[in-house]
Structure formats: C-alpha cells, structure tokens
Short mmCIF file of C-alpha atoms in Angstrom, two decimals:
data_model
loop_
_atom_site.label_atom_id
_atom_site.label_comp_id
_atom_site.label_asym_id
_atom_site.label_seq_id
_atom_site.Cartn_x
_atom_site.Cartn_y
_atom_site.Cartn_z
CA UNK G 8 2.67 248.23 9.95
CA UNK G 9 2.11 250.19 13.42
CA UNK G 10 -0.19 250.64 15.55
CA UNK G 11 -0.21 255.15 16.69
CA UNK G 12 2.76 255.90 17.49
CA UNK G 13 4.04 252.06 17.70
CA UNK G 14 6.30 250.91 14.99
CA UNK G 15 5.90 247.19 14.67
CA UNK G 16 9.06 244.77 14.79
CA UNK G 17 8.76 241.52 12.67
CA UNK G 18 10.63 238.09 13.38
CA UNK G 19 12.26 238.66 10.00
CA UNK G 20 14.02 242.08 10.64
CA UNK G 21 15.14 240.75 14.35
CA UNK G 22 16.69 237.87 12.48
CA UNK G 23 18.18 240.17 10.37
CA UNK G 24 19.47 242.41 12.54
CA UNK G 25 20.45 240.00 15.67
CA UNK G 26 22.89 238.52 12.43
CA UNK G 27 24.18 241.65 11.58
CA UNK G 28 24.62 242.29 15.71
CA UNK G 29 26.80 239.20 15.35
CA UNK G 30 28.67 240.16 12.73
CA UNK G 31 29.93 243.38 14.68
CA UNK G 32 30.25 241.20 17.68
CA UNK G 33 32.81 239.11 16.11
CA UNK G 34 34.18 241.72 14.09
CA UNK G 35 34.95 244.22 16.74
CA UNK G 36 36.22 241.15 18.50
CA UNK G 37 38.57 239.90 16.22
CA UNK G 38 40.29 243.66 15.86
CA UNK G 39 40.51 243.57 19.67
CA UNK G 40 42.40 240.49 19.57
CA UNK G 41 44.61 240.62 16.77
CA UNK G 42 46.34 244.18 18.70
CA UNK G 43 46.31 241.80 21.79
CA UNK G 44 47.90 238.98 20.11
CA UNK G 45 50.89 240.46 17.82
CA UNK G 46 52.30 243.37 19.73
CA UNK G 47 54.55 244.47 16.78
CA UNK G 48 50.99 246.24 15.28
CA UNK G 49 50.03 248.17 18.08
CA UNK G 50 50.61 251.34 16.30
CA UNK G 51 48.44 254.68 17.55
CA UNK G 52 46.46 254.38 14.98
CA UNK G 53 45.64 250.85 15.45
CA UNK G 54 45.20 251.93 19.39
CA UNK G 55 42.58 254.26 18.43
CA UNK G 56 40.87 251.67 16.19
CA UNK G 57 41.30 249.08 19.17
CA UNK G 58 38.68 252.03 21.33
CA UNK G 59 36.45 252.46 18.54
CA UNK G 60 35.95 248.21 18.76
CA UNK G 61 35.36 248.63 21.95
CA UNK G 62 32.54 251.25 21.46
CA UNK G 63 31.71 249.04 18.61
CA UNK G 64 31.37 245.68 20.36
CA UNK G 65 29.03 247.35 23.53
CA UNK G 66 27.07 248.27 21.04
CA UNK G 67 26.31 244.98 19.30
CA UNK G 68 26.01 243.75 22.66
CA UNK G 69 23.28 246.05 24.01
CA UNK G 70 21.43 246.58 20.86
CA UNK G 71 21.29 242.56 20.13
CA UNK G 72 19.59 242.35 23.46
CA UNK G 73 16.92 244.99 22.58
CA UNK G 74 16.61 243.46 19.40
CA UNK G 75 16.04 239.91 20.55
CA UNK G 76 13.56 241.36 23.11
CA UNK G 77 11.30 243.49 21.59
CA UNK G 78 10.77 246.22 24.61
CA UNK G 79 6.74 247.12 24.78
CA UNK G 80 6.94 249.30 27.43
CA UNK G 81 9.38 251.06 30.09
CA UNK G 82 11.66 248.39 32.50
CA UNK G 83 14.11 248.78 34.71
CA UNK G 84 16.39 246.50 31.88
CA UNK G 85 14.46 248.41 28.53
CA UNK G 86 16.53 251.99 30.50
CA UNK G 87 20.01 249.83 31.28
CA UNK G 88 20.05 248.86 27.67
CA UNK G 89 19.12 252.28 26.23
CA UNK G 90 21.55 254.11 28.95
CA UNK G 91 24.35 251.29 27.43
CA UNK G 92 23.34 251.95 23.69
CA UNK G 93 23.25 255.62 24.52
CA UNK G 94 26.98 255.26 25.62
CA UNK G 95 28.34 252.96 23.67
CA UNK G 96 26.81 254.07 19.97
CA UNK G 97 27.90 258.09 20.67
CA UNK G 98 31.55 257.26 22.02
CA UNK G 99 31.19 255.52 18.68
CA UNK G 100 30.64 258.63 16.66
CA UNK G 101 33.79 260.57 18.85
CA UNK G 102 36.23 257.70 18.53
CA UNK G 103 35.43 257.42 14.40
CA UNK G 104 36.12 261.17 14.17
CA UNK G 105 39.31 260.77 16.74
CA UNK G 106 41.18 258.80 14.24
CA UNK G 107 40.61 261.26 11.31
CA UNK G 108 41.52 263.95 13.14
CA UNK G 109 44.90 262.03 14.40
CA UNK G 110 45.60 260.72 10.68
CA UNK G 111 45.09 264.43 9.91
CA UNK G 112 47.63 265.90 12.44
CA UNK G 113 50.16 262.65 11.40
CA UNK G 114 50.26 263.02 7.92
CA UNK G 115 49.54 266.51 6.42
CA UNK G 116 50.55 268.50 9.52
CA UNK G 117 53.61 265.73 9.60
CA UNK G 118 53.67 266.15 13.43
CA UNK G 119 53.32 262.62 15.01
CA UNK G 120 54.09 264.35 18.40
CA UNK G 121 51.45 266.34 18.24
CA UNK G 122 48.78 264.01 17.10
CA UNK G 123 50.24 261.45 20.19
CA UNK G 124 49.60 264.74 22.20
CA UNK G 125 46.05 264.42 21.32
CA UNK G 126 45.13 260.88 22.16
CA UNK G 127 44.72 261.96 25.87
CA UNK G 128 42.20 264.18 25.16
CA UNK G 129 40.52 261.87 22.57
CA UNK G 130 40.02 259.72 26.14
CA UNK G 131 38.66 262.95 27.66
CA UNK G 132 35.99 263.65 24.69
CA UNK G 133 35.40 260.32 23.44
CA UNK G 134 34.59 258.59 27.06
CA UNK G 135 33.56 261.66 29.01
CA UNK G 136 30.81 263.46 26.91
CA UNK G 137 28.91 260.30 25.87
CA UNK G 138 29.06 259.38 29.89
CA UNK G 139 27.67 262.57 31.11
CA UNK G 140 24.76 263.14 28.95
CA UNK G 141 24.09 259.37 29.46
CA UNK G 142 23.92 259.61 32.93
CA UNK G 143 21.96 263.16 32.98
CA UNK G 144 19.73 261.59 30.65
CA UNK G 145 19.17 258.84 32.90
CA UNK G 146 18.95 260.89 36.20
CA UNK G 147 15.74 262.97 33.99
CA UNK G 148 14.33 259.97 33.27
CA UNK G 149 14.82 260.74 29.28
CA UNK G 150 16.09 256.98 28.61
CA UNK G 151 13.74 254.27 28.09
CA UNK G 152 10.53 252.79 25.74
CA UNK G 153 10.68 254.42 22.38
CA UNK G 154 8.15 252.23 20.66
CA UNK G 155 10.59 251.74 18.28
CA UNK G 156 9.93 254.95 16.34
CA UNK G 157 13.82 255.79 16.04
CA UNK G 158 15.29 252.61 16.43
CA UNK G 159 14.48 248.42 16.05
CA UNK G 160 13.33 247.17 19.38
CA UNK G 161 15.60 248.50 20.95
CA UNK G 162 15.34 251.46 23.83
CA UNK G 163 16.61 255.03 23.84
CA UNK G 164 14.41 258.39 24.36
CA UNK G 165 11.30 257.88 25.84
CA UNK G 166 8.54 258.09 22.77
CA UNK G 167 6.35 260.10 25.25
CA UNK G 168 9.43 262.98 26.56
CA UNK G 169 8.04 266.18 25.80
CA UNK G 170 11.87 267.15 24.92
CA UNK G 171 12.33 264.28 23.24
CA UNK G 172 13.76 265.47 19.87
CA UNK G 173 15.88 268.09 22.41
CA UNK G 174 17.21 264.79 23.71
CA UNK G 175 17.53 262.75 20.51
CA UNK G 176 20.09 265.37 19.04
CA UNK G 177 22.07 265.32 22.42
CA UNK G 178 22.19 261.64 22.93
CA UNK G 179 23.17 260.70 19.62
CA UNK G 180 21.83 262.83 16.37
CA UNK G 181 23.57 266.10 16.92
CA UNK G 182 26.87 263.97 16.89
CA UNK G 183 26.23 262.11 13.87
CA UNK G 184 25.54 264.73 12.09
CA UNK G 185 28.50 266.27 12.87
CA UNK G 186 30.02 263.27 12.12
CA UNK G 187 28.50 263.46 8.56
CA UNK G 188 30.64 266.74 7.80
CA UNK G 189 33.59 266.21 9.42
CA UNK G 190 34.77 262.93 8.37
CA UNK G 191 34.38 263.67 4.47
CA UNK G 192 36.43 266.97 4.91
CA UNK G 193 39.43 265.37 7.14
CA UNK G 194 39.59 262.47 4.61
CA UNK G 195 39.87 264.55 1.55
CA UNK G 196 42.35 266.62 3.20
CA UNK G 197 44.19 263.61 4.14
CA UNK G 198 43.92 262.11 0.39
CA UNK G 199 44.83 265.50 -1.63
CA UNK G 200 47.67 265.83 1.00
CA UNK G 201 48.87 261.69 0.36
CA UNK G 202 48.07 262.31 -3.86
CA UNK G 203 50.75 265.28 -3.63
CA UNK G 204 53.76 263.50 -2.19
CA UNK G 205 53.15 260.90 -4.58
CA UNK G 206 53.41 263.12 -7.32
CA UNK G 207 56.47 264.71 -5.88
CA UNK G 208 57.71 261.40 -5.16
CA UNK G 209 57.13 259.88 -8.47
CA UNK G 210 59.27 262.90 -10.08
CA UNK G 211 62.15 263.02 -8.58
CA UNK G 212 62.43 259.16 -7.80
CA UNK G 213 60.53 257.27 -10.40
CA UNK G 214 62.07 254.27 -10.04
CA UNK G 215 60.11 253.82 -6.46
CA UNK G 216 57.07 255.03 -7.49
CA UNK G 217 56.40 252.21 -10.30
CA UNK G 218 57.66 249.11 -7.93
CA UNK G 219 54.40 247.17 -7.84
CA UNK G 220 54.71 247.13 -4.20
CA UNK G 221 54.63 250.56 -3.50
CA UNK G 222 51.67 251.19 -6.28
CA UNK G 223 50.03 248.15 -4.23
CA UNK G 224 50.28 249.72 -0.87
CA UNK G 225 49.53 253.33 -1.74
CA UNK G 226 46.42 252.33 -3.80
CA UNK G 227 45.04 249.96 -0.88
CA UNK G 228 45.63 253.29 1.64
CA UNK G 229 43.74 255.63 -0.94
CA UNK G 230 40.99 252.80 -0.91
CA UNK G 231 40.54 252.93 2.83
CA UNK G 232 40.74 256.74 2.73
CA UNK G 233 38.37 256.89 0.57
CA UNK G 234 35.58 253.86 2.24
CA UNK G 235 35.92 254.90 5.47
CA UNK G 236 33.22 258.31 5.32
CA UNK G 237 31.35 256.57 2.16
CA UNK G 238 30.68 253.36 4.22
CA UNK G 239 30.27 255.50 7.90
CA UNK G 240 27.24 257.53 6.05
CA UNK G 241 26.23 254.38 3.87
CA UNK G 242 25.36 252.79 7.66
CA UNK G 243 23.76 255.65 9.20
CA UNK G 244 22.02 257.58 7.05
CA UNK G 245 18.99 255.43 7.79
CA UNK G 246 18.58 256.68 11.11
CA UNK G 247 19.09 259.73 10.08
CA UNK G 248 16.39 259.75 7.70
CA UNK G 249 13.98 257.85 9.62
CA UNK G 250 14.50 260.40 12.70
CA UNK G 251 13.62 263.19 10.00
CA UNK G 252 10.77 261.26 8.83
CA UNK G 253 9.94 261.47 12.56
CA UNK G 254 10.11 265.09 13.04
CA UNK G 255 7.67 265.51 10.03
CA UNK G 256 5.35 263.07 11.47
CA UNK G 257 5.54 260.76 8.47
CA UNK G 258 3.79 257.66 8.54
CA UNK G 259 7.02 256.47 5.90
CA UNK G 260 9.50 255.73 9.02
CA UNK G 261 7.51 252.33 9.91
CA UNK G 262 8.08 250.86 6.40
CA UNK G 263 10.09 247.51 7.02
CA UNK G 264 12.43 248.19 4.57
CA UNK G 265 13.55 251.32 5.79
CA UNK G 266 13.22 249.44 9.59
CA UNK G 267 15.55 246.51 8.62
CA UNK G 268 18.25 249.19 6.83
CA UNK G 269 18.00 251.08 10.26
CA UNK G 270 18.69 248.19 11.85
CA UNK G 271 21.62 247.05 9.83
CA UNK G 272 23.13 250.25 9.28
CA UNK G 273 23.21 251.01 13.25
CA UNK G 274 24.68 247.63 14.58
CA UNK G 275 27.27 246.60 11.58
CA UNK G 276 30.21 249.17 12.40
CA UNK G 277 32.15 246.56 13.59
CA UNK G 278 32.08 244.42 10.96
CA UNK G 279 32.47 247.34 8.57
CA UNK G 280 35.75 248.28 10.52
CA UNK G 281 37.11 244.42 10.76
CA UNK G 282 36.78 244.11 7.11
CA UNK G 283 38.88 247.18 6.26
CA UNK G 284 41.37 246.85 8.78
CA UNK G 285 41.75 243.24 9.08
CA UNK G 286 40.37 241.67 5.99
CA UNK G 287 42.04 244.14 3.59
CA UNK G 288 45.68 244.60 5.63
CA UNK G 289 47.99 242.57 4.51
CA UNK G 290 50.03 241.78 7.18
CA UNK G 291 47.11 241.11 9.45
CA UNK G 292 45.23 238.77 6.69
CA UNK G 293 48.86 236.68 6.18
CA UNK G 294 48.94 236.42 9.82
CA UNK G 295 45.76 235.45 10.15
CA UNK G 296 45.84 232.93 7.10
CA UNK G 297 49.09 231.42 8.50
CA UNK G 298 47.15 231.03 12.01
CA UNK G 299 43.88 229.55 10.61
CA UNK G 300 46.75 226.94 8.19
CA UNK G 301 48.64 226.20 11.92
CA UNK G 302 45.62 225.22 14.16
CA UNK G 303 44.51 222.80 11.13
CA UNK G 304 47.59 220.90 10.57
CA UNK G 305 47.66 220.43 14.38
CA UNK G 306 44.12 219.55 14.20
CA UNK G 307 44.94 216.98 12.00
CA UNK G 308 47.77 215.51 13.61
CA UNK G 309 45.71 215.29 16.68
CA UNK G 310 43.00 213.14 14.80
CA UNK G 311 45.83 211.08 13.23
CA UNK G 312 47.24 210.49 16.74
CA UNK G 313 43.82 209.33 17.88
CA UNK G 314 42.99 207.29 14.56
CA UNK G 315 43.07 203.75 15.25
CA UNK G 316 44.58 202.56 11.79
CA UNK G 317 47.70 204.71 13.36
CA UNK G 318 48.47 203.76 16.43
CA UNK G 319 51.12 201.04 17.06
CA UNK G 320 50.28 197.75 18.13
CA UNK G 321 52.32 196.87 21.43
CA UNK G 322 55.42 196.17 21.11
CA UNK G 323 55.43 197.67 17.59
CA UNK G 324 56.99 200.52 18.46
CA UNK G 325 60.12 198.73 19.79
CA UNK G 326 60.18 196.69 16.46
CA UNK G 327 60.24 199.82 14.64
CA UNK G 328 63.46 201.28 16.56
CA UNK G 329 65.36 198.21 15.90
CA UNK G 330 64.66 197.63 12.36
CA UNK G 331 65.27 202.04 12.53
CA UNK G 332 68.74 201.33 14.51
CA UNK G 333 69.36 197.73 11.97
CA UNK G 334 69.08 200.10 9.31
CA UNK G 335 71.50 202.94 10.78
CA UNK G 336 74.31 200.19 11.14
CA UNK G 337 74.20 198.58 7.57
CA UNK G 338 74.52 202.12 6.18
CA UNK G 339 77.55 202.88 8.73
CA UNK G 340 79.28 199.43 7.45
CA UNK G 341 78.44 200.67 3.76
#
C-alpha cells in the first residue's frame, strides 16, 4: 500500500474521487446560478451560501486536477494547485462558520442589522486570512509534494518541511478543528432558540401552529439545522483522522478505504450544500422542476417542427387557411 513515506493512489479511488470532484463542481455550480438567475432569492443568507460555492467550486476544481494527476514529486503546477487548494478549501471552513454565526445574530439575537453589519467583515476573514497564509506559505516554500500522506494526489505541505505539522494546522487543520466546535454550538443555539418560539407560538395561536404548511416548513428548517454540522464533520473527519494517524506515525493512514473516504469527504461540500439548499427548498426545487418541464416541451416542439411527417407539403399551408377561413364563414351564416 506505500512505499516509506509514499502513500500509493489507485485508478479506483481517482475514479472515485474525480466523480465526487464532479459532483461538487456541478453542485456548487448550480447554487451559483440559481441566485444569478431568480433575483427574488438573493437573500443574505443565500449571499453567503453563494461565497461558500464559490470556495466550494475552486476547490473541486484544483483538487480534481491533483487527483487526475497523481503529483510524484515537487512542480511548478504540483505548488499552483496546492497554493489554490490551500485557498480555496480554508476560505471554505470561514465562509461555513460565517453563515452560522449570521443565522445566529438573525434569529436569536433578532438583529438583522447587525448580522448585515457583519457580512463585511465575513469578506475581511473569510478571503483575507486564507490569502495571507497561502501566500506566506508559498513565499517559504511550505506548499508543494506531500506524497499524498494527508491528502489523495493532490499537493499541499511539503512531506519533507521540517515544520510541516506547524504548517498543516495553519493552512487548513487548526481551522477545521475549530470548525468542529463551533458549528455544533451555533446550531444548537440556533435550534433551542427556533424550538422556543414555536412553543410560544403554538400557545397562544394554535390555530397557526397545526396548518400543515407551517409544521412543513418549520420541520424542513429544523432538518437543515440540524444536517448542516452532522454532514460538515461526516465529510471531514477523515482528514482529520488520517492527519492524526500521521502525527503518530501510523502505518493505518495509507489504508484505501480510509484514502477513498478522505478523498470523498474533502471534495463533496458542494454537492452536500446543493442538495440541502437546492434539492430540499421548495421554492428552488418547483422552480427548477418547472424549468427542466419548459426546456422539454420546447425541445419537443422543436423536433416536431423538424419531423418530416409534420411539415406541410407546399401549398398545404394555404389550403389549410382557406378551408380554416371556409369554416369561419359557415359558422358566421349559422
């Protein structure tokens, strides 16, 4: 399974992970376009989410070139794509904490003017640090051939740094971690906080707490609340544990199973996002249904338009208005 300090990379977890790439690709894609396309939705919220795909999608990009390449040793293109990754994957980790923290000011402080407030500085922190200790990692010559010890072809901290954990936890690890403890807490708050109003709500007015609608629409939101931190861990806890198994030196970090989760886990954000906030939003879904329902009827009028067993022979078509304008007269007479 590796060779020293060389984890190996087999066709079957690149095709693996190169799909899951995709997935994210077109996920993070389709989130970008739907707040492009139907300006009524672009809510803050939605805003923030709109960043986070963008974050999202770099990263799909960059690591589904690493992936598909297999770096063996330091390149001037092994460093761009770690110094991209680098970027891209811990703006990542700031912009999915961003949102908690402005769904935290907006609905149990109840200030949206404050949490608007904030989405300047979310630029600030969720831009700013992942660009400067990308491009000090870069200038020390941290970023580049990891022999795939921490990730799955892909580049990041050179294997042979003698700060290399130092840099690990800066360019990525510290963050996630982080990550790991703040996003439970904000989303329980948030939840407790939603689960009280209802309450309150469904005492003094429970008329509109039992309309399905309401229960449909409150129980969705308590779903997302409660996926988003489950599902951000589920994805990234295999990095974290295969980073740990490097810091104790064990040989269990190279197993391909543990590989192809690491793999997965780091490049299917996107997707993960596009199917809660597109896939399970109603409006977005209906929209999206009635769009996919459009472009085939006009598909298929286009086809019947170009179908030879409809087109009019010549001179049909001026048969047809006659008998059409025949037919008008006889039922004026009548």
């Amino acid at each position: 399974m590796a060779d020293g300090n060389h984890t190996v990379v087999y066709l079957s977890e690149q095709v693996v992970v190169l799909f899951s790439c995709a997935l994210s690709f077109l996920g993070s894609s389709l989130i970008i376009l739907t707040y492009i396309i139907w300006p009524d939705l672009r809510t803050t919220p939605r805003k923030l989410l709109v960043y986070l795909s963008v974050s999202d999608w770099l990263s799909a990009v960059s690591y589904a070139f690493g992936v598909w390449k297999v770096f063996h040793a330091d390149s001037p293109d092994c460093v761009a794509q770690g110094a991209i990754s680098t970027f891209a994957n811990t703006s990542s980790f700031f912009w999915t904490v961003a949102i908690a923290v402005y769904l935290y000011v907006f609905i149990v402080r109840s200030s949206q003017r404050v949490a608007d407030s904030l989405v300047l500085s979310f630029h600030l922190v969720s831009w700013g640090v992942p660009l400067v200790i990308t491009v000090t990692a870069v200038c020390l010559n941290k970023i580049g051939y990891d022999a795939s010890e921490v990730s799955v072809g892909w580049c990041w901290v050179r294997i042979d740094a003698p700060d290399k954990v130092l840099w690990m936890l800066l360019t990525g690890k510290i963050w996630e971690f982080l990550a790991y403890i703040t996003l439970p807490v904000l989303y329980i708050l948030i939840k407790r906080h939603i689960h009280k109003a209802h309450a309150a709500l469904s005492e003094y007015r429970p008329i509109l707490a039992n309309r399905p609608l309401s229960h449909s629409s409150s129980f969705m939101a308590d779903v997302k609340l409660t996926l988003i931190p489950i599902i951000f861990i589920i994805l990234r806890i295999w990095s974290t544990v295969r980073f740990i198994l490097l810091l104790a030196n064990s040989p269990a970090r190279q197993n391909p199973v543990l590989v192809t989760l690491h793999g997965i886990g780091n490049t299917s954000q996107g997707a993960a996002n596009c199917i809660m906030f597109v896939l399970f939003t109603q409006p977005i879904r209906t929209r999206l249904s009635d769009a996919l329902c459009c472009c085939s009827k006009c598909r298929a009028e286009v086809q019947r338009s170009h179908d030879p067993s409809h087109r009019l022979l010549p001179g049909e078509d001026a048969l047809t208005q006659r008998e059409d304008d025949s037919t008008g007269r006889t039922r004026d007479d009548t």
